[in-house]
CSV table of C-alpha atoms and ligand atoms in Angstrom, one decimal:
chain,number,residue,atom,x,y,z
A,676,UNK,CA,100.0,139.7,97.1
A,677,UNK,CA,98.4,136.9,99.4
A,678,UNK,CA,98.7,133.5,97.8
A,679,UNK,CA,95.2,131.9,97.4
A,680,UNK,CA,94.5,128.2,97.6
A,681,UNK,CA,91.3,126.4,96.9
A,682,UNK,CA,90.6,123.0,98.2
A,683,UNK,CA,88.1,120.3,96.9
A,684,UNK,CA,87.4,116.8,98.0
A,685,UNK,CA,83.7,115.8,98.0
A,686,UNK,CA,84.5,112.4,99.8
A,687,UNK,CA,85.6,113.8,103.1
A,688,UNK,CA,85.2,116.6,105.6
A,689,UNK,CA,87.5,119.3,104.3
A,690,UNK,CA,88.2,121.0,107.7
A,691,UNK,CA,91.1,118.8,108.9
A,692,UNK,CA,92.8,119.1,105.5
A,693,UNK,CA,92.3,123.0,105.5
A,694,UNK,CA,93.7,123.2,109.0
A,695,UNK,CA,97.0,121.4,108.0
A,696,UNK,CA,97.3,123.5,104.8
A,697,UNK,CA,96.8,126.6,106.8
A,698,UNK,CA,99.3,125.6,109.5
A,699,UNK,CA,102.0,125.0,106.8
A,700,UNK,CA,101.0,128.2,104.7
A,701,UNK,CA,100.3,130.7,107.4
A,702,UNK,CA,100.5,133.6,104.9
A,703,UNK,CA,98.1,132.1,102.4
A,704,UNK,CA,94.3,132.3,102.1
A,705,UNK,CA,93.1,128.8,102.1
A,706,UNK,CA,89.5,128.0,101.4
A,707,UNK,CA,87.1,125.3,100.2
A,708,UNK,CA,86.3,125.6,96.5
A,709,UNK,CA,82.6,126.5,95.9
A,710,UNK,CA,80.9,127.2,92.7
A,711,UNK,CA,81.8,130.8,91.7
A,712,UNK,CA,84.8,131.1,94.2
A,713,UNK,CA,87.3,134.0,93.5
A,714,UNK,CA,90.2,133.0,91.4
A,715,UNK,CA,93.1,131.2,93.2
A,716,UNK,CA,96.7,130.5,92.6
A,717,UNK,CA,96.7,126.8,93.5
A,718,UNK,CA,94.0,124.2,93.6
A,719,UNK,CA,94.3,121.1,95.8
A,720,UNK,CA,91.7,118.7,94.8
A,721,UNK,CA,90.5,115.0,94.6
A,722,UNK,CA,88.2,114.3,91.8
A,723,UNK,CA,87.1,117.8,91.2
A,724,UNK,CA,84.2,118.8,88.9
A,725,UNK,CA,85.0,120.4,85.4
A,726,UNK,CA,83.5,123.6,86.8
A,727,UNK,CA,86.5,124.0,89.1
A,728,UNK,CA,88.9,123.7,86.2
A,729,UNK,CA,86.7,126.0,83.9
A,730,UNK,CA,86.3,128.7,86.6
A,731,UNK,CA,89.8,128.8,88.1
A,732,UNK,CA,91.5,130.1,85.0
A,733,UNK,CA,94.4,131.7,86.8
A,734,UNK,CA,95.9,128.6,88.5
A,735,UNK,CA,99.7,128.2,88.7
A,736,UNK,CA,99.3,124.4,89.5
A,737,UNK,CA,96.7,121.8,90.3
A,738,UNK,CA,97.6,119.3,93.1
A,739,UNK,CA,96.0,115.9,93.1
A,740,UNK,CA,95.2,114.7,96.6
A,741,UNK,CA,96.3,111.1,95.6
A,742,UNK,CA,98.7,109.3,93.6
A,743,UNK,CA,96.6,108.1,90.7
A,744,UNK,CA,95.4,110.9,88.3
A,745,UNK,CA,93.0,108.9,86.2
A,746,UNK,CA,90.0,110.9,87.4
A,747,UNK,CA,91.8,114.2,86.8
A,748,UNK,CA,93.0,113.4,83.3
A,749,UNK,CA,89.4,112.7,82.2
A,750,UNK,CA,88.7,116.4,82.6
A,751,UNK,CA,89.4,119.1,80.0
A,752,UNK,CA,92.5,120.6,81.4
A,753,UNK,CA,94.5,123.5,79.9
A,754,UNK,CA,97.7,122.1,78.4
A,755,UNK,CA,99.9,124.6,80.2
A,756,UNK,CA,98.5,123.8,83.7
A,757,UNK,CA,101.1,122.0,85.8
A,758,UNK,CA,99.3,118.9,87.4
A,759,UNK,CA,101.2,117.5,90.4
A,760,UNK,CA,100.5,114.0,92.0
A,761,UNK,CA,101.2,113.0,95.6
A,762,UNK,CA,104.7,111.6,95.7
A,763,UNK,CA,104.5,108.9,98.4
A,764,UNK,CA,103.5,111.0,101.2
A,765,UNK,CA,103.2,107.9,103.5
A,766,UNK,CA,101.6,105.6,100.9
A,767,UNK,CA,104.7,103.5,100.1
A,768,UNK,CA,104.9,102.0,103.5
A,769,UNK,CA,101.1,101.3,103.5
A,770,UNK,CA,101.2,99.7,100.1
A,771,UNK,CA,104.3,97.6,101.0
A,772,UNK,CA,102.5,96.2,104.2
A,773,UNK,CA,99.2,95.6,102.3
A,774,UNK,CA,101.0,93.7,99.4
A,775,UNK,CA,103.4,91.8,101.7
A,776,UNK,CA,100.4,90.8,103.8
A,777,UNK,CA,98.4,89.6,100.9
A,778,UNK,CA,101.3,87.6,99.3
A,779,UNK,CA,102.5,86.0,102.6
A,780,UNK,CA,98.9,85.2,103.5
A,781,UNK,CA,98.6,83.2,100.3
A,782,UNK,CA,102.2,81.8,100.4
A,783,UNK,CA,101.8,80.6,104.0
A,784,UNK,CA,98.2,79.4,103.5
A,785,UNK,CA,97.1,81.5,106.5
A,786,UNK,CA,93.4,81.6,105.3
A,787,UNK,CA,93.4,77.9,105.2
A,788,UNK,CA,94.8,77.6,108.7
A,789,UNK,CA,92.2,80.1,110.0
A,790,UNK,CA,89.4,78.0,108.4
A,791,UNK,CA,91.0,74.8,110.0
A,792,UNK,CA,91.2,76.5,113.4
A,793,UNK,CA,87.4,77.4,113.2
A,794,UNK,CA,86.8,73.6,112.8
A,795,UNK,CA,89.5,72.6,115.5
A,796,UNK,CA,91.6,70.9,112.8
A,797,UNK,CA,95.4,70.3,113.5
A,798,UNK,CA,96.9,69.9,110.1
A,799,UNK,CA,100.3,71.0,108.7
A,800,UNK,CA,100.3,71.9,105.0
A,801,UNK,CA,103.5,71.2,103.0
A,802,UNK,CA,105.7,74.4,102.8
A,803,UNK,CA,106.1,76.0,99.4
A,804,UNK,CA,109.7,76.6,98.1
A,805,UNK,CA,110.4,80.3,98.4
A,806,UNK,CA,113.0,80.2,95.6
A,807,UNK,CA,110.2,79.0,93.2
A,808,UNK,CA,107.7,81.7,94.3
A,809,UNK,CA,108.5,84.6,92.1
A,810,UNK,CA,106.4,87.7,92.8
A,811,UNK,CA,105.8,90.0,89.9
A,812,UNK,CA,105.1,93.7,90.2
A,813,UNK,CA,103.4,95.5,87.3
A,814,UNK,CA,104.4,99.2,87.5
A,815,UNK,CA,107.9,100.1,89.0
A,816,UNK,CA,107.0,103.8,89.9
A,817,UNK,CA,106.9,105.6,93.3
A,818,UNK,CA,104.8,102.8,95.0
A,819,UNK,CA,105.6,99.7,92.8
A,820,UNK,CA,109.4,100.2,93.4
A,821,UNK,CA,108.9,100.4,97.1
A,822,UNK,CA,106.8,97.2,97.1
A,823,UNK,CA,109.5,95.4,95.4
A,824,UNK,CA,111.9,96.2,98.2
A,825,UNK,CA,109.6,95.2,100.8
A,826,UNK,CA,109.0,91.9,99.1
A,827,UNK,CA,112.7,91.2,98.8
A,828,UNK,CA,113.0,91.4,102.6
A,829,UNK,CA,111.1,88.1,102.7
A,830,UNK,CA,113.5,86.6,100.2
A,831,UNK,CA,111.0,86.1,97.3
A,832,UNK,CA,112.5,86.3,93.9
A,833,UNK,CA,110.9,89.6,92.6
A,834,UNK,CA,110.3,90.5,89.1
A,835,UNK,CA,109.0,93.8,87.7
A,836,UNK,CA,107.4,95.2,84.6
A,837,UNK,CA,107.3,98.9,83.5
A,838,UNK,CA,106.7,100.8,80.3
A,839,UNK,CA,110.3,101.8,79.8
A,840,UNK,CA,113.3,99.8,81.0
A,841,UNK,CA,114.1,100.3,84.6
A,842,UNK,CA,116.8,99.2,87.0
A,843,UNK,CA,115.6,98.3,90.6
A,844,UNK,CA,117.9,96.8,93.3
A,845,UNK,CA,117.5,93.1,93.4
A,846,UNK,CA,114.7,93.0,90.8
A,847,UNK,CA,114.7,91.4,87.5
A,848,UNK,CA,113.1,94.0,85.3
A,849,UNK,CA,111.1,93.6,82.1
A,850,UNK,CA,109.7,96.4,80.0
A,851,UNK,CA,107.0,97.0,77.5
A,852,UNK,CA,104.6,94.7,75.5
A,853,UNK,CA,107.5,92.8,74.0
A,854,UNK,CA,108.6,91.5,77.4
A,855,UNK,CA,105.2,91.0,79.1
A,856,UNK,CA,104.9,87.2,78.1
A,857,UNK,CA,108.3,86.4,79.7
A,858,UNK,CA,107.5,88.4,82.8
A,859,UNK,CA,104.1,86.8,83.3
A,860,UNK,CA,105.4,83.3,82.7
A,861,UNK,CA,107.2,83.2,86.0
A,862,UNK,CA,104.9,85.1,88.3
A,863,UNK,CA,103.4,82.9,91.1
A,864,UNK,CA,101.9,86.0,92.6
A,865,UNK,CA,101.1,89.1,90.4
A,866,UNK,CA,100.7,92.5,91.9
A,867,UNK,CA,99.2,95.4,89.9
A,868,UNK,CA,100.4,98.9,90.6
A,869,UNK,CA,100.0,100.4,87.2
A,870,UNK,CA,98.3,103.7,86.6
A,871,UNK,CA,95.0,103.6,84.8
A,872,UNK,CA,95.5,104.8,81.3
A,873,UNK,CA,94.3,103.8,77.8
A,874,UNK,CA,97.1,101.3,77.5
A,875,UNK,CA,96.5,99.6,80.9
A,876,UNK,CA,92.6,99.6,81.1
A,877,UNK,CA,91.4,96.0,81.1
A,878,UNK,CA,95.0,94.7,81.1
A,879,UNK,CA,94.1,92.0,83.7
A,880,UNK,CA,91.8,90.1,81.3
A,881,UNK,CA,91.9,86.4,80.1
A,882,UNK,CA,94.8,87.1,77.7
A,883,UNK,CA,97.3,88.3,80.3
A,884,UNK,CA,96.1,86.4,83.4
A,885,UNK,CA,96.1,83.1,81.5
A,886,UNK,CA,99.9,83.4,80.8
A,887,UNK,CA,100.5,83.1,84.5
A,888,UNK,CA,101.7,79.8,85.9
A,889,UNK,CA,98.7,77.6,86.9
A,890,UNK,CA,97.6,78.4,90.5
A,891,UNK,CA,99.0,81.9,90.5
A,892,UNK,CA,97.7,84.5,92.9
A,893,UNK,CA,96.5,88.2,92.0
A,894,UNK,CA,96.7,91.3,94.2
A,895,UNK,CA,95.2,94.3,92.6
A,896,UNK,CA,95.8,97.5,94.5
A,897,UNK,CA,95.8,99.9,91.4
A,898,UNK,CA,92.4,100.6,89.9
A,899,UNK,CA,89.3,98.4,89.3
A,900,UNK,CA,89.3,99.1,85.7
A,901,UNK,CA,92.6,97.2,85.3
A,902,UNK,CA,90.6,93.9,85.8
A,903,UNK,CA,88.2,92.2,83.5
A,904,UNK,CA,85.8,91.0,86.3
A,905,UNK,CA,84.2,88.1,84.4
A,906,UNK,CA,87.6,86.9,83.1
A,907,UNK,CA,89.0,86.9,86.6
A,908,UNK,CA,86.0,85.0,87.9
A,909,UNK,CA,86.2,82.3,85.2
A,910,UNK,CA,89.9,81.7,85.7
A,911,UNK,CA,89.3,81.3,89.5
A,912,UNK,CA,86.4,79.0,88.9
A,913,UNK,CA,88.5,76.9,86.4
A,914,UNK,CA,91.3,76.6,89.0
A,915,UNK,CA,93.8,78.3,86.8
A,916,UNK,CA,94.3,81.1,89.4
A,917,UNK,CA,94.4,80.2,93.1
A,918,UNK,CA,92.8,83.4,94.4
A,919,UNK,CA,92.8,87.2,94.4
A,920,UNK,CA,93.1,90.1,96.9
A,921,UNK,CA,91.3,93.1,95.5
A,922,UNK,CA,91.3,96.5,97.0
A,923,UNK,CA,89.9,98.5,94.0
A,924,UNK,CA,86.8,98.0,91.8
A,925,UNK,CA,85.2,99.3,88.7
A,926,UNK,CA,82.3,100.6,90.8
A,927,UNK,CA,83.2,101.8,94.4
A,928,UNK,CA,81.8,101.1,96.8
A,929,UNK,CA,81.6,97.6,95.4
A,930,UNK,CA,77.8,96.9,94.8
A,931,UNK,CA,76.3,94.5,97.3
A,932,UNK,CA,75.3,92.0,94.6
A,933,UNK,CA,78.8,91.8,93.0
A,934,UNK,CA,80.1,88.3,92.8
A,935,UNK,CA,83.5,89.4,94.3
A,936,UNK,CA,81.9,89.9,97.7
A,937,UNK,CA,80.9,86.1,98.1
A,938,UNK,CA,83.6,84.4,96.1
A,939,UNK,CA,85.5,81.9,98.4
A,940,UNK,CA,88.8,82.7,96.6
A,941,UNK,CA,88.6,86.5,96.7
A,942,UNK,CA,89.5,88.8,99.6
A,943,UNK,CA,87.9,92.3,99.2
A,944,UNK,CA,89.0,95.4,100.9
A,945,UNK,CA,87.4,99.0,100.5
A,946,UNK,CA,90.2,100.9,98.7
A,947,UNK,CA,92.4,101.2,101.7
A,948,UNK,CA,95.7,99.6,100.6
A,949,UNK,CA,97.4,103.1,100.7
A,950,UNK,CA,95.2,105.8,102.2
A,951,UNK,CA,96.0,109.5,101.6
A,952,UNK,CA,97.2,110.7,105.1
A,953,UNK,CA,96.1,114.2,105.9
A,954,UNK,CA,99.2,115.5,107.7
A,955,UNK,CA,101.8,114.0,105.2
A,956,UNK,CA,99.9,114.9,102.1
A,957,UNK,CA,99.0,118.5,103.0
A,958,UNK,CA,102.6,119.2,104.3
A,959,UNK,CA,104.0,117.8,101.0
A,960,UNK,CA,101.6,119.9,98.9
A,961,UNK,CA,102.2,123.1,101.1
A,962,UNK,CA,106.0,122.6,100.7
A,963,UNK,CA,105.6,122.3,96.9
A,964,UNK,CA,103.4,125.4,96.7
A,965,UNK,CA,106.2,127.4,98.6
A,966,UNK,CA,108.8,125.8,96.2
A,967,UNK,CA,106.8,126.9,93.1
A,968,UNK,CA,106.4,130.4,94.7
A,969,UNK,CA,110.3,130.6,95.0
A,970,UNK,CA,110.4,129.7,91.2
A,971,UNK,CA,111.7,126.1,91.8
A,972,UNK,CA,110.7,122.9,90.2
A,973,UNK,CA,108.8,120.3,92.0
A,974,UNK,CA,108.7,116.4,91.9
A,975,UNK,CA,105.6,114.5,90.9
A,976,UNK,CA,104.6,116.5,87.8
A,977,UNK,CA,102.2,114.5,85.7
A,978,UNK,CA,102.7,114.0,82.0
A,979,UNK,CA,99.3,114.7,80.6
A,980,UNK,CA,100.0,113.1,77.3
A,981,UNK,CA,101.1,109.8,78.9
A,982,UNK,CA,98.2,110.0,81.4
A,983,UNK,CA,100.3,109.4,84.6
B,545,NDP,P1,103.8,106.0,89.2
B,545,NDP,O1,103.2,106.8,88.2
B,545,NDP,O2,104.9,106.5,90.0
B,545,NDP,O3,104.4,104.6,88.3
B,545,NDP,C1,103.7,104.0,87.4
B,545,NDP,C2,104.5,102.8,86.9
B,545,NDP,O4,103.7,102.1,85.9
B,545,NDP,C3,105.8,103.2,86.2
B,545,NDP,O5,106.8,102.3,86.4
B,545,NDP,C4,105.3,103.0,84.7
B,545,NDP,O6,106.4,102.8,83.8
B,545,NDP,C5,104.5,101.9,84.8
B,545,NDP,N1,103.5,101.9,83.6
B,545,NDP,C6,102.7,102.9,83.2
B,545,NDP,N2,102.1,102.5,82.0
B,545,NDP,C7,102.6,101.4,81.7
B,545,NDP,C8,102.3,100.5,80.7
B,545,NDP,N3,101.5,100.8,79.6
B,545,NDP,N4,103.0,99.3,80.5
B,545,NDP,C9,103.9,99.0,81.6
B,545,NDP,N5,104.2,99.8,82.6
B,545,NDP,C10,103.4,100.9,82.7
B,545,NDP,O7,102.6,105.4,90.0
B,545,NDP,P2,102.6,105.0,91.6
B,545,NDP,O8,103.6,104.0,91.8
B,545,NDP,O9,102.6,106.2,92.4
B,545,NDP,O10,101.1,104.5,91.7
B,545,NDP,C11,100.5,103.5,90.9
B,545,NDP,C12,99.1,103.5,90.9
B,545,NDP,O11,98.6,102.9,92.2
B,545,NDP,C13,98.4,104.8,90.9
B,545,NDP,O12,98.3,105.3,89.6
B,545,NDP,C14,96.9,104.5,91.5
B,545,NDP,O13,96.1,104.1,90.5
B,545,NDP,C15,97.3,103.3,92.5
B,545,NDP,N6,97.1,103.7,93.7
B,545,NDP,C16,96.0,103.0,94.6
B,545,NDP,C17,96.0,103.3,95.9
B,545,NDP,C18,95.0,102.4,96.7
B,545,NDP,O14,94.7,102.8,97.9
B,545,NDP,N7,94.5,101.3,96.2
B,545,NDP,C19,96.7,104.3,96.5
B,545,NDP,C20,97.7,105.0,95.7
B,545,NDP,C21,97.8,104.7,94.4
B,545,NDP,P3,107.7,103.8,83.6
B,545,NDP,O15,108.5,103.6,84.9
B,545,NDP,O16,108.3,103.4,82.4
B,545,NDP,O17,107.1,105.1,83.6
B,546,OXD,C1,95.3,107.2,95.0
B,546,OXD,C2,94.3,106.4,95.6
B,546,OXD,O1,95.5,107.1,93.8
B,546,OXD,O2,94.0,106.7,96.8
B,546,OXD,O3,95.9,108.0,95.7
B,546,OXD,O4,93.8,105.5,95.1
């Protein structure tokens, strides 16, 4: 029997994604999902509507065209349906370069030098002590753990925080709510790479951010709902935080009137810290479909109870 695959992503032209899937699955029938489409064996989707799940009752697996599954787990999903997230697929290196860039830009005061250059000002600022500049990474999963290793290349002390106890090369690891305060107390820069779940929503609010050392810097590359926007603005305006680089927002695109756009201490990027790469992601998913057809297990299965 021919394997049938349906694809859905309302945010982009599906044709390049279909072309790669078809190239890697030459014997399969790969089509865009439309309302009322025939039953398929696999769905490959980003933020699908509930109708896709309700109509596609014979799916053997649902593949998320991304790492974060917060949009998927909001749907009513059959408990038996395996949901598989992207497992790096070229995102780790992008996330590492984005985070290192943001941290180093702050650590080396490059934004300040750019402003000086625009005014023709020749002024050396005192160098910060690297050994005092601990970078903390919240979330030590597929992406967070790679980011810690990239930061280590620049000799920053790196601390990490996860839900369960982890051991990551050269990283001082903290776990769970009980160790959060100790973790935060030393982070001169804090990077958020947590999944969005009931436990992590709004985590970057006053209570947590105010436990950072004075003058700390925030990099949020996870989800906008991790940040309590007004609390962040208040801490920046009070001088308790030095600045923030934000790639993700509660509403995307970030509305034109949002204060983050114009805040002098905030750098905004449009959710590009780690983009889903067409070739890498579709090749990975096609490989996993073939593995499942052979009766093998695949990496990246989402725990629906945990929400990531
Ligand atoms: P993973 O699921 O691989 O890792 C998640 C990590 O977060 C794990 O270490 C996990 O702990 C930890 N964690 C989960 N819940 C808690 C909690 N309550 N308290 C403490 N730690 C917790 O995720 P990825 O590394 O692949 O991706 C992280 C997120 O990055 C995605 O969910 C997505 O939202 C975002 N993302 C953003 C992109 C962008 O372009 N801006 C692109 C790709 C992803 P444990 O190890 O114990 O399970
Ligand atoms: C993802 C994303 O989760 O692009 O993959 O945000």
